[in-house]
Amino acid sequence: MPKRHNEHISIKDALKEFVETNKLDKGLDKVNVADAWAKLMGNGVNNYTTAIRLERDTLHIQLSSSVLREELSYGKQKIISMLNEELGKDIVKKLILR
């Protein structure tokens, strides 16, 4: 059983310590990227998004509309910067639209 800390600690700091101790950062990043995509792209794009997958620093987005895929491909760098800004750290370095 782990030792108890006697000093008072905020819930935010306790959760951060828990995530770091158990190495859960990568899993949380995957969830956060999917949420950020849904928030930033809105319902129009989300209706055509069939899969979102983060592997290392590459975000794979599967779309059911070839026209939408072509349109989004013109603004890949802007989408990457918007996602990273929303997440507060540089997680996505490359975007692949399928």
N, C-alpha and C. Protein backbone atom coordinates (compact mmCIF):
# COMPACT_ATOMS: atom_id res chain seq x y z
N MET A 1 0.85 -1.18 0.00
CA MET A 1 0.00 0.00 0.00
C MET A 1 0.89 1.24 0.00
N PRO A 2 0.63 2.18 -0.92
CA PRO A 2 1.48 3.37 -0.98
C PRO A 2 1.32 4.26 0.24
N LYS A 3 2.38 5.02 0.49
CA LYS A 3 2.34 5.94 1.62
C LYS A 3 1.41 7.10 1.33
N ARG A 4 0.85 7.63 2.38
CA ARG A 4 -0.04 8.79 2.26
C ARG A 4 0.74 10.07 2.39
N HIS A 5 0.37 11.04 1.59
CA HIS A 5 0.97 12.38 1.72
C HIS A 5 0.17 13.13 2.78
N ASN A 6 0.85 13.72 3.73
CA ASN A 6 0.16 14.46 4.79
C ASN A 6 -0.19 15.88 4.38
N GLU A 7 0.54 16.45 3.41
CA GLU A 7 0.24 17.82 3.00
C GLU A 7 -0.99 17.82 2.10
N HIS A 8 -1.67 18.95 2.06
CA HIS A 8 -2.86 19.09 1.24
C HIS A 8 -2.43 19.31 -0.21
N ILE A 9 -3.15 18.67 -1.11
CA ILE A 9 -2.84 18.76 -2.53
C ILE A 9 -4.16 18.92 -3.28
N SER A 10 -4.13 19.74 -4.32
CA SER A 10 -5.36 19.97 -5.08
C SER A 10 -5.69 18.72 -5.92
N ILE A 11 -6.95 18.61 -6.30
CA ILE A 11 -7.38 17.47 -7.10
C ILE A 11 -6.67 17.47 -8.45
N LYS A 12 -6.49 18.65 -9.02
CA LYS A 12 -5.80 18.77 -10.31
C LYS A 12 -4.38 18.21 -10.21
N ASP A 13 -3.66 18.58 -9.16
CA ASP A 13 -2.30 18.09 -8.98
C ASP A 13 -2.27 16.59 -8.70
N ALA A 14 -3.25 16.11 -7.94
CA ALA A 14 -3.32 14.69 -7.63
C ALA A 14 -3.57 13.87 -8.90
N LEU A 15 -4.50 14.34 -9.75
CA LEU A 15 -4.78 13.62 -10.99
C LEU A 15 -3.59 13.67 -11.94
N LYS A 16 -2.91 14.81 -12.00
CA LYS A 16 -1.73 14.94 -12.85
C LYS A 16 -0.65 13.96 -12.40
N GLU A 17 -0.44 13.87 -11.09
CA GLU A 17 0.55 12.95 -10.54
C GLU A 17 0.16 11.50 -10.85
N PHE A 18 -1.14 11.19 -10.73
CA PHE A 18 -1.63 9.84 -11.03
C PHE A 18 -1.39 9.47 -12.49
N VAL A 19 -1.69 10.41 -13.40
CA VAL A 19 -1.51 10.16 -14.84
C VAL A 19 -0.04 9.94 -15.15
N GLU A 20 0.85 10.76 -14.57
CA GLU A 20 2.28 10.63 -14.82
C GLU A 20 2.83 9.34 -14.23
N THR A 21 2.38 8.99 -13.04
CA THR A 21 2.87 7.78 -12.38
C THR A 21 2.49 6.53 -13.15
N ASN A 22 1.27 6.50 -13.67
CA ASN A 22 0.78 5.32 -14.37
C ASN A 22 0.97 5.38 -15.88
N LYS A 23 1.68 6.40 -16.37
CA LYS A 23 1.99 6.56 -17.80
C LYS A 23 0.74 6.50 -18.68
N LEU A 24 -0.23 7.32 -18.36
CA LEU A 24 -1.49 7.36 -19.09
C LEU A 24 -1.58 8.51 -20.09
N ASP A 25 -0.49 9.25 -20.27
CA ASP A 25 -0.48 10.43 -21.14
C ASP A 25 -0.90 10.12 -22.57
N LYS A 26 -0.35 9.06 -23.14
CA LYS A 26 -0.61 8.76 -24.55
C LYS A 26 -2.08 8.38 -24.78
N GLY A 27 -2.66 7.64 -23.87
CA GLY A 27 -4.07 7.28 -24.00
C GLY A 27 -4.98 8.48 -23.87
N LEU A 28 -4.66 9.38 -22.95
CA LEU A 28 -5.45 10.59 -22.79
C LEU A 28 -5.30 11.51 -24.00
N ASP A 29 -4.11 11.53 -24.59
CA ASP A 29 -3.90 12.34 -25.79
C ASP A 29 -4.79 11.86 -26.93
N LYS A 30 -4.95 10.54 -27.08
CA LYS A 30 -5.80 10.00 -28.14
C LYS A 30 -7.25 10.43 -27.96
N VAL A 31 -7.72 10.40 -26.73
CA VAL A 31 -9.09 10.82 -26.44
C VAL A 31 -9.25 12.32 -26.65
N ASN A 32 -8.28 13.08 -26.18
CA ASN A 32 -8.34 14.53 -26.30
C ASN A 32 -8.28 15.00 -27.75
N VAL A 33 -7.50 14.31 -28.58
CA VAL A 33 -7.43 14.68 -30.00
C VAL A 33 -8.77 14.44 -30.68
N ALA A 34 -9.40 13.32 -30.38
CA ALA A 34 -10.71 13.02 -30.98
C ALA A 34 -11.75 14.06 -30.56
N ASP A 35 -11.72 14.46 -29.29
CA ASP A 35 -12.64 15.49 -28.81
C ASP A 35 -12.36 16.84 -29.46
N ALA A 36 -11.08 17.18 -29.61
CA ALA A 36 -10.71 18.45 -30.24
C ALA A 36 -11.14 18.47 -31.70
N TRP A 37 -10.98 17.35 -32.41
CA TRP A 37 -11.42 17.27 -33.81
C TRP A 37 -12.92 17.53 -33.91
N ALA A 38 -13.69 16.86 -33.05
CA ALA A 38 -15.15 17.02 -33.08
C ALA A 38 -15.55 18.46 -32.77
N LYS A 39 -14.87 19.07 -31.82
CA LYS A 39 -15.20 20.44 -31.42
C LYS A 39 -14.84 21.45 -32.51
N LEU A 40 -13.65 21.32 -33.08
CA LEU A 40 -13.18 22.30 -34.06
C LEU A 40 -13.84 22.15 -35.43
N MET A 41 -14.13 20.95 -35.84
CA MET A 41 -14.67 20.73 -37.18
C MET A 41 -16.17 20.91 -37.27
N GLY A 42 -16.88 20.75 -36.19
CA GLY A 42 -18.32 20.96 -36.19
C GLY A 42 -19.09 19.79 -36.78
N ASN A 43 -20.42 19.91 -36.78
CA ASN A 43 -21.28 18.83 -37.22
C ASN A 43 -21.13 18.49 -38.70
N GLY A 44 -20.89 19.48 -39.53
CA GLY A 44 -20.77 19.23 -40.96
C GLY A 44 -19.68 18.23 -41.30
N VAL A 45 -18.51 18.40 -40.72
CA VAL A 45 -17.40 17.49 -40.98
C VAL A 45 -17.56 16.20 -40.16
N ASN A 46 -18.06 16.31 -38.95
CA ASN A 46 -18.20 15.13 -38.08
C ASN A 46 -19.17 14.11 -38.66
N ASN A 47 -20.16 14.56 -39.42
CA ASN A 47 -21.10 13.62 -40.04
C ASN A 47 -20.41 12.72 -41.06
N TYR A 48 -19.31 13.20 -41.65
CA TYR A 48 -18.58 12.42 -42.65
C TYR A 48 -17.32 11.77 -42.09
N THR A 49 -17.01 12.00 -40.82
CA THR A 49 -15.84 11.40 -40.20
C THR A 49 -16.21 10.01 -39.69
N THR A 50 -15.50 8.99 -40.18
CA THR A 50 -15.82 7.62 -39.77
C THR A 50 -14.83 7.07 -38.76
N ALA A 51 -13.58 7.57 -38.75
CA ALA A 51 -12.59 7.07 -37.80
C ALA A 51 -11.54 8.14 -37.53
N ILE A 52 -11.09 8.19 -36.27
CA ILE A 52 -10.03 9.10 -35.85
C ILE A 52 -9.03 8.25 -35.08
N ARG A 53 -7.76 8.29 -35.53
CA ARG A 53 -6.75 7.47 -34.89
C ARG A 53 -5.45 8.27 -34.78
N LEU A 54 -4.86 8.29 -33.59
CA LEU A 54 -3.59 8.97 -33.37
C LEU A 54 -2.52 7.91 -33.15
N GLU A 55 -1.51 7.92 -34.01
CA GLU A 55 -0.38 7.01 -33.88
C GLU A 55 0.89 7.85 -33.82
N ARG A 56 1.56 7.78 -32.69
CA ARG A 56 2.73 8.61 -32.40
C ARG A 56 2.35 10.08 -32.57
N ASP A 57 2.87 10.74 -33.59
CA ASP A 57 2.54 12.15 -33.80
C ASP A 57 1.75 12.37 -35.08
N THR A 58 1.16 11.29 -35.63
CA THR A 58 0.40 11.37 -36.87
C THR A 58 -1.07 11.11 -36.59
N LEU A 59 -1.92 12.01 -37.04
CA LEU A 59 -3.36 11.87 -36.87
C LEU A 59 -3.96 11.34 -38.18
N HIS A 60 -4.62 10.19 -38.10
CA HIS A 60 -5.28 9.57 -39.26
C HIS A 60 -6.77 9.83 -39.14
N ILE A 61 -7.32 10.48 -40.14
CA ILE A 61 -8.75 10.77 -40.19
C ILE A 61 -9.35 10.06 -41.39
N GLN A 62 -10.37 9.26 -41.16
CA GLN A 62 -11.05 8.58 -42.26
C GLN A 62 -12.37 9.29 -42.51
N LEU A 63 -12.56 9.69 -43.76
CA LEU A 63 -13.76 10.43 -44.16
C LEU A 63 -14.53 9.63 -45.20
N SER A 64 -15.85 9.76 -45.16
CA SER A 64 -16.69 9.04 -46.12
C SER A 64 -16.97 9.86 -47.38
N SER A 65 -16.51 11.10 -47.41
CA SER A 65 -16.74 11.97 -48.56
C SER A 65 -15.40 12.35 -49.20
N SER A 66 -15.23 11.96 -50.47
CA SER A 66 -13.99 12.29 -51.17
C SER A 66 -13.88 13.79 -51.44
N VAL A 67 -15.00 14.45 -51.65
CA VAL A 67 -15.00 15.89 -51.89
C VAL A 67 -14.53 16.64 -50.64
N LEU A 68 -15.05 16.24 -49.48
CA LEU A 68 -14.65 16.86 -48.23
C LEU A 68 -13.18 16.59 -47.94
N ARG A 69 -12.73 15.38 -48.22
CA ARG A 69 -11.32 15.02 -48.01
C ARG A 69 -10.41 15.93 -48.84
N GLU A 70 -10.80 16.17 -50.08
CA GLU A 70 -10.00 17.04 -50.96
C GLU A 70 -9.99 18.48 -50.43
N GLU A 71 -11.14 18.96 -49.99
CA GLU A 71 -11.23 20.33 -49.45
C GLU A 71 -10.36 20.48 -48.20
N LEU A 72 -10.43 19.51 -47.30
CA LEU A 72 -9.65 19.59 -46.06
C LEU A 72 -8.15 19.45 -46.32
N SER A 73 -7.79 18.77 -47.39
CA SER A 73 -6.36 18.57 -47.68
C SER A 73 -5.66 19.89 -48.00
N TYR A 74 -6.41 20.88 -48.47
CA TYR A 74 -5.81 22.18 -48.77
C TYR A 74 -5.40 22.94 -47.50
N GLY A 75 -6.05 22.63 -46.38
CA GLY A 75 -5.76 23.35 -45.14
C GLY A 75 -5.18 22.48 -44.05
N LYS A 76 -4.39 21.47 -44.42
CA LYS A 76 -3.84 20.54 -43.44
C LYS A 76 -3.03 21.24 -42.35
N GLN A 77 -2.15 22.13 -42.75
CA GLN A 77 -1.28 22.78 -41.76
C GLN A 77 -2.08 23.64 -40.80
N LYS A 78 -3.10 24.30 -41.30
CA LYS A 78 -3.95 25.12 -40.43
C LYS A 78 -4.72 24.23 -39.46
N ILE A 79 -5.21 23.08 -39.93
CA ILE A 79 -5.93 22.15 -39.05
C ILE A 79 -5.00 21.64 -37.95
N ILE A 80 -3.77 21.31 -38.32
CA ILE A 80 -2.79 20.82 -37.34
C ILE A 80 -2.54 21.87 -36.28
N SER A 81 -2.33 23.11 -36.69
CA SER A 81 -2.05 24.18 -35.72
C SER A 81 -3.27 24.46 -34.84
N MET A 82 -4.47 24.38 -35.41
CA MET A 82 -5.69 24.59 -34.61
C MET A 82 -5.85 23.48 -33.57
N LEU A 83 -5.60 22.24 -33.96
CA LEU A 83 -5.71 21.12 -33.03
C LEU A 83 -4.69 21.25 -31.89
N ASN A 84 -3.45 21.55 -32.24
CA ASN A 84 -2.42 21.69 -31.22
C ASN A 84 -2.70 22.85 -30.27
N GLU A 85 -3.25 23.93 -30.81
CA GLU A 85 -3.61 25.07 -29.97
C GLU A 85 -4.74 24.69 -29.01
N GLU A 86 -5.71 23.94 -29.50
CA GLU A 86 -6.83 23.51 -28.67
C GLU A 86 -6.36 22.56 -27.56
N LEU A 87 -5.38 21.71 -27.89
CA LEU A 87 -4.87 20.74 -26.92
C LEU A 87 -3.86 21.35 -25.96
N GLY A 88 -3.29 22.47 -26.31
CA GLY A 88 -2.34 23.14 -25.43
C GLY A 88 -0.92 22.60 -25.51
N LYS A 89 -0.67 21.66 -26.42
CA LYS A 89 0.69 21.15 -26.62
C LYS A 89 0.78 20.56 -28.02
N ASP A 90 2.02 20.40 -28.51
CA ASP A 90 2.24 19.89 -29.86
C ASP A 90 2.16 18.36 -29.86
N ILE A 91 0.98 17.86 -30.16
CA ILE A 91 0.78 16.41 -30.22
C ILE A 91 0.79 15.96 -31.68
N VAL A 92 0.09 16.70 -32.53
CA VAL A 92 -0.07 16.32 -33.93
C VAL A 92 0.98 17.04 -34.77
N LYS A 93 1.79 16.27 -35.49
CA LYS A 93 2.79 16.84 -36.39
C LYS A 93 2.40 16.62 -37.85
N LYS A 94 1.61 15.55 -38.10
CA LYS A 94 1.25 15.20 -39.47
C LYS A 94 -0.22 14.77 -39.49
N LEU A 95 -0.92 15.13 -40.56
CA LEU A 95 -2.32 14.80 -40.71
C LEU A 95 -2.51 14.00 -42.00
N ILE A 96 -3.12 12.83 -41.87
CA ILE A 96 -3.41 12.00 -43.04
C ILE A 96 -4.92 11.86 -43.16
N LEU A 97 -5.45 12.26 -44.29
CA LEU A 97 -6.88 12.18 -44.57
C LEU A 97 -7.11 11.02 -45.53
N ARG A 98 -8.00 10.12 -45.15
CA ARG A 98 -8.30 8.96 -46.01
C ARG A 98 -9.76 8.93 -46.35
